[in-house]
RNA sequence: GUGCCAGUAGCUCAGCUGGAUAGAGCAACGGACUUCUAAUCCGUUGGUCGGGUGUUCGAAUCAUCUCUGGCACGCCA
C-alpha cells in the first residue's frame, strides 16, 4: 500500500458496508443496494478527517430520512483495526469520521521508506501508453503553442509513469506532404532570388516567410554555390529540403532537450508513405467499404462513421492527405506496435480533427476510447501589461528558445503547468523573471532550499536524521506540524488524480501548497535547538517535506536547488 | 449559420463524476527578523460563481435557454 488515503477510504467503505449488512440482518434497515460509497475530505476540519454521504444517497431505499438512516447505521460501525476513532452524524446526514493520528505518522514512515519513489502508485498496471506531443512542423522554429504542448505532454507522460503506466514519449515528424512542398518552394524561391534579385523571382503566396528560410539558403550557397541553378526545379527543391530539413529537426531536438524533454521515438511521417503503409491503410478502408469516390478523389465515408461530412483521403491528383497519413500512423501505434492507449496533445485549433480521428479507428477494430486527445488552449505572452509578440532580443516572433533564454527553463515549465490545459493561458514575462514573492517558482524552490539549509546546518553540528522507527513522531503535536503531514500524505492521491484526469497542472498547484504549508510550519516551529527527541521528530518531518517537494519538482522537470 | 472550449474576488486562476459557511496567489491595508535563509510568515479588506428557467433534500457543479469571448468548419495540417 503506497497511498494512505486509499487505504483509509477502503477502511471506511468496508466498515460502512459491513454496518449496512448487519443492520439488514438485525432488521434495522431494509435490504439496500449500496451505491459506490463516496468518501471525501470535508472542507471544514471540524467535520472530521473524512466523511461520507452514503446515508443521503440511500435515503429513498431505506425509506427513512438521511439522518435517521445514519443514526441507525453509525452504532453498527465496527471500528476496531482501523484508523477511525469515532464517527459522528452531522448536517443533513453526513457521517464524519475522526481518525487517530497514527495515519499521519504512518504517512511519514511511508515517505521515509519510499524516498524518491514516494508518490508512485499502480493505477496503470503496466499498460502500454503512447504520449505524442509537440510534433511540430519541421519547417521552422518552435512557437508558444509547441512550448505549452511540450510542457504539458512531458508532464502527462511523467505523471503516467508515476502512476504505473509503461510510457513512450513520441514526436511525429511531419516530414512529408503539403507543408514540406511549401517548404521546398520557399527555399527554392529564396535560392533563385539570391542569384537573380528579389524582384525577379516571385515568392509563393503561402510560402514560409521566416528569416530562417533565407538563412538556410545563404548557408547552403556558401557551401555549394550556384550548382542548383542548372538543375530541374524538382531536383533543386529536393536538394534544398534534404539540406534544410535535418537541420531544422536537429534544432527542434536541441530546443526540446534544453527544455528538459527527451523522446523515446521520433516517428517519421515520410516513412509511412515510403513503406506503403498509407496506401495500404487507404486500400483497407476502401475494401471494407468505408470510403466513397467522388470528383476523382477517395473520401472517408462520414455518414457510415457517424461524422458530419466526408473527408478526403486521396486527392484527385493521387496524393494522400494528412488525414490518410494520420490514420495510418495511429493504426501503426495500435496494431503494429501494440499500444493499449494513445494520448495526443493538440492545440485547441485542431479540435475539429478529434471526432474524425477517433471515428477513423473503428474500421480497424480499435475502440475509440483508446485514442485520447488532450486539447490545450493557446498562449498569450504579456510584457509591460501588453501582449508581446516579438522577441526582445531578435525582434522576431518569440520562439521557445527565446522564451527559455529570457525567463529560464524552470519558470517556463512551471507557468505552462500551472493552469489546466483547457484554460487560456496568459504568460506574464515580467512576473516569470521576477525574483520575489510574486513569483511562485521561487516560492517553491525557496522552500526546498530552506529545508536543505536546516539539514545542512544540523549536519555540520553532527545531527543527522535517525531512522524513523527510532523516532517518537507523536511529539509532533502543533497544528502547523499536523497540517504539513496531512499535505505530504496527499501526494500519492494527487498523482492518482493527475493521472486520471490527465491534468498534471494539479501537481504544480499541489507543490505550491506544500511549500506554503512548510513555510507556515517554519515560522511557527524550530528544528535546531529544540529538545533532542522533538528535534528528531521534526527532522523527520522536514526531511519528508524535502522528499515530497523534490519528487514533484523532478516530475515536472524543475530544479530543486539546495541553496538560493 | 453549425459545432467545440471558456466566463468564479480588482488581476491570474482552482473548485465542476451535485454536498455542509465558494477557495488560493497576486494587488491593497496593518503587523512579525537577537534565534535553522524575511525570496518567509500572521492578520484585514475583497463574490448577484455572466444572466434566466428547470431537475432535488441540496446546484459554481447537471439540463435547457440566453449573453459575451476564443477557436473550428479546406482535395491545409
Short mmCIF file of N, CA and C (backbone and C1' of nucleotides) in Angstrom, two decimals, chain B residues 37-61:
data_model
loop_
_atom_site.label_atom_id
_atom_site.label_comp_id
_atom_site.label_asym_id
_atom_site.label_seq_id
_atom_site.Cartn_x
_atom_site.Cartn_y
_atom_site.Cartn_z
P U B 37 19.56 28.93 7.90
"O5'" U B 37 18.35 29.97 7.70
"C5'" U B 37 18.50 31.35 8.01
"C4'" U B 37 17.95 32.16 6.85
"C3'" U B 37 16.45 32.04 6.68
"O3'" U B 37 15.91 33.35 6.50
"C1'" U B 37 17.54 31.65 4.63
P A B 38 14.63 33.84 7.33
"O5'" A B 38 13.99 34.97 6.43
"C5'" A B 38 13.24 34.62 5.28
"C4'" A B 38 12.78 35.89 4.61
"C3'" A B 38 13.90 36.91 4.45
"O3'" A B 38 13.78 37.59 3.21
"C1'" A B 38 12.11 37.84 5.69
P A B 39 14.53 37.04 1.94
"O5'" A B 39 13.35 36.44 1.06
"C5'" A B 39 12.28 37.27 0.64
"C4'" A B 39 11.63 36.64 -0.57
"C3'" A B 39 11.06 35.25 -0.29
"O3'" A B 39 9.91 35.04 -1.09
"C1'" A B 39 12.71 35.10 -1.95
P U B 40 8.47 35.16 -0.49
"O5'" U B 40 8.62 34.52 0.95
"C5'" U B 40 8.71 33.10 1.11
"C4'" U B 40 8.66 32.79 2.58
"C3'" U B 40 7.38 33.18 3.27
"O3'" U B 40 6.36 32.22 3.08
"C1'" U B 40 9.19 33.95 4.55
P C B 41 4.84 32.65 3.06
"O5'" C B 41 4.55 32.85 4.61
"C5'" C B 41 4.75 31.77 5.52
"C4'" C B 41 4.66 32.30 6.92
"C3'" C B 41 3.32 32.92 7.27
"O3'" C B 41 2.41 31.92 7.67
"C1'" C B 41 5.05 34.36 7.95
P C B 42 0.85 32.09 7.35
"O5'" C B 42 0.41 33.15 8.46
"C5'" C B 42 0.51 32.83 9.83
"C4'" C B 42 0.08 34.02 10.65
"C3'" C B 42 -1.21 34.68 10.19
"O3'" C B 42 -2.35 33.99 10.66
"C1'" C B 42 0.42 36.34 10.57
P G B 43 -3.70 33.99 9.77
"O5'" G B 43 -4.26 35.47 9.92
"C5'" G B 43 -4.72 35.93 11.18
"C4'" G B 43 -4.90 37.42 11.14
"C3'" G B 43 -5.92 37.95 10.14
"O3'" G B 43 -7.25 37.79 10.61
"C1'" G B 43 -3.99 39.30 10.10
P U B 44 -8.44 37.70 9.56
"O5'" U B 44 -8.56 39.19 9.02
"C5'" U B 44 -9.00 40.24 9.89
"C4'" U B 44 -9.03 41.55 9.14
"C3'" U B 44 -9.86 41.54 7.86
"O3'" U B 44 -11.24 41.72 8.13
"C1'" U B 44 -7.79 42.57 7.44
P U B 45 -12.31 41.08 7.12
"O5'" U B 45 -12.23 42.05 5.86
"C5'" U B 45 -12.54 43.44 6.01
"C4'" U B 45 -12.15 44.18 4.74
"C3'" U B 45 -12.76 43.64 3.47
"O3'" U B 45 -14.08 44.13 3.28
"C1'" U B 45 -10.46 44.01 3.14
P G B 46 -15.26 43.06 2.93
"O5'" G B 46 -15.00 42.68 1.41
"C5'" G B 46 -15.14 43.67 0.39
"C4'" G B 46 -14.34 43.26 -0.81
"C3'" G B 46 -14.84 42.00 -1.51
"O3'" G B 46 -15.90 42.31 -2.42
"C1'" G B 46 -12.50 41.89 -1.22
P G B 47 -17.35 41.72 -2.15
"O5'" G B 47 -17.83 41.40 -3.64
"C5'" G B 47 -16.98 40.81 -4.59
"C4'" G B 47 -17.68 39.67 -5.28
"C3'" G B 47 -19.19 39.52 -5.06
"O3'" G B 47 -19.83 39.31 -6.30
"C1'" G B 47 -18.08 37.49 -4.53
P U B 48 -20.95 40.26 -6.90
"O5'" U B 48 -22.21 39.28 -7.05
"C5'" U B 48 -22.76 38.63 -5.93
"C4'" U B 48 -24.10 38.08 -6.33
"C3'" U B 48 -24.04 37.12 -7.51
"O3'" U B 48 -23.78 35.81 -7.02
"C1'" U B 48 -25.69 38.75 -7.90
P C B 49 -23.63 34.50 -7.86
"O5'" C B 49 -22.21 34.64 -8.58
"C5'" C B 49 -22.11 34.42 -9.99
"C4'" C B 49 -20.82 33.69 -10.28
"C3'" C B 49 -20.99 32.55 -11.26
"O3'" C B 49 -19.97 32.64 -12.23
"C1'" C B 49 -19.89 31.79 -9.31
P G B 50 -20.23 32.24 -13.72
"O5'" G B 50 -20.81 33.55 -14.42
"C5'" G B 50 -20.30 34.83 -14.07
"C4'" G B 50 -21.09 35.87 -14.79
"C3'" G B 50 -22.61 35.71 -14.69
"O3'" G B 50 -23.12 36.26 -13.48
"C1'" G B 50 -22.01 36.05 -16.93
P G B 51 -24.36 35.53 -12.80
"O5'" G B 51 -25.56 35.87 -13.78
"C5'" G B 51 -26.09 37.19 -13.86
"C4'" G B 51 -27.25 37.22 -14.81
"C3'" G B 51 -28.37 36.23 -14.51
"O3'" G B 51 -29.25 36.69 -13.51
"C1'" G B 51 -27.82 36.08 -16.79
P G B 52 -29.99 35.61 -12.61
"O5'" G B 52 -31.06 34.97 -13.62
"C5'" G B 52 -32.13 35.77 -14.10
"C4'" G B 52 -32.97 34.99 -15.09
"C3'" G B 52 -33.61 33.72 -14.58
"O3'" G B 52 -34.75 33.95 -13.77
"C1'" G B 52 -32.73 33.34 -16.74
P U B 53 -35.12 32.92 -12.61
"O5'" U B 53 -35.59 31.63 -13.43
"C5'" U B 53 -36.84 31.62 -14.12
"C4'" U B 53 -36.96 30.36 -14.95
"C3'" U B 53 -36.95 29.05 -14.17
"O3'" U B 53 -38.20 28.74 -13.59
"C1'" U B 53 -35.51 28.87 -16.03
P G B 54 -38.20 27.85 -12.24
"O5'" G B 54 -37.73 26.41 -12.77
"C5'" G B 54 -38.60 25.65 -13.59
"C4'" G B 54 -37.86 24.48 -14.17
"C3'" G B 54 -37.48 23.38 -13.19
"O3'" G B 54 -38.56 22.52 -12.93
"C1'" G B 54 -35.65 23.84 -14.61
P U B 55 -38.66 21.74 -11.54
"O5'" U B 55 -37.51 20.65 -11.69
"C5'" U B 55 -37.59 19.64 -12.69
"C4'" U B 55 -36.44 18.68 -12.54
"C3'" U B 55 -36.17 18.25 -11.10
"O3'" U B 55 -37.03 17.20 -10.71
"C1'" U B 55 -34.15 18.89 -12.13
P U B 56 -37.35 16.99 -9.15
"O5'" U B 56 -35.91 16.94 -8.49
"C5'" U B 56 -35.17 15.74 -8.35
"C4'" U B 56 -34.48 15.71 -7.01
"C3'" U B 56 -35.49 15.93 -5.87
"O3'" U B 56 -35.09 15.27 -4.68
"C1'" U B 56 -33.96 17.73 -5.95
P C B 57 -36.10 15.28 -3.42
"O5'" C B 57 -35.48 16.39 -2.45
"C5'" C B 57 -36.30 17.07 -1.50
"C4'" C B 57 -35.40 17.69 -0.46
"C3'" C B 57 -34.29 18.58 -1.03
"O3'" C B 57 -34.76 19.91 -1.20
"C1'" C B 57 -33.34 17.02 0.47
P G B 58 -34.39 20.69 -2.57
"O5'" G B 58 -32.82 20.87 -2.44
"C5'" G B 58 -32.30 21.85 -1.55
"C4'" G B 58 -30.81 21.75 -1.46
"C3'" G B 58 -30.06 21.98 -2.76
"O3'" G B 58 -29.87 23.36 -2.99
"C1'" G B 58 -29.22 20.05 -1.68
P A B 59 -29.70 23.88 -4.52
"O5'" A B 59 -28.32 23.25 -5.02
"C5'" A B 59 -27.07 23.72 -4.52
"C4'" A B 59 -26.14 24.04 -5.67
"C3'" A B 59 -26.54 25.27 -6.48
"O3'" A B 59 -25.36 25.91 -6.97
"C1'" A B 59 -26.61 23.40 -7.87
P A B 60 -24.67 27.03 -6.17
"O5'" A B 60 -23.49 27.53 -7.11
"C5'" A B 60 -23.78 28.25 -8.31
"C4'" A B 60 -22.66 28.05 -9.30
"C3'" A B 60 -22.65 26.69 -9.98
"O3'" A B 60 -23.45 26.69 -11.14
"C1'" A B 60 -20.49 27.19 -9.14
P U B 61 -24.30 25.41 -11.56
"O5'" U B 61 -23.23 24.21 -11.66
"C5'" U B 61 -22.21 24.22 -12.65
"C4'" U B 61 -21.33 23.02 -12.45
"C3'" U B 61 -22.04 21.69 -12.64
"O3'" U B 61 -21.23 20.80 -13.37
"C1'" U B 61 -21.12 21.81 -10.46
#
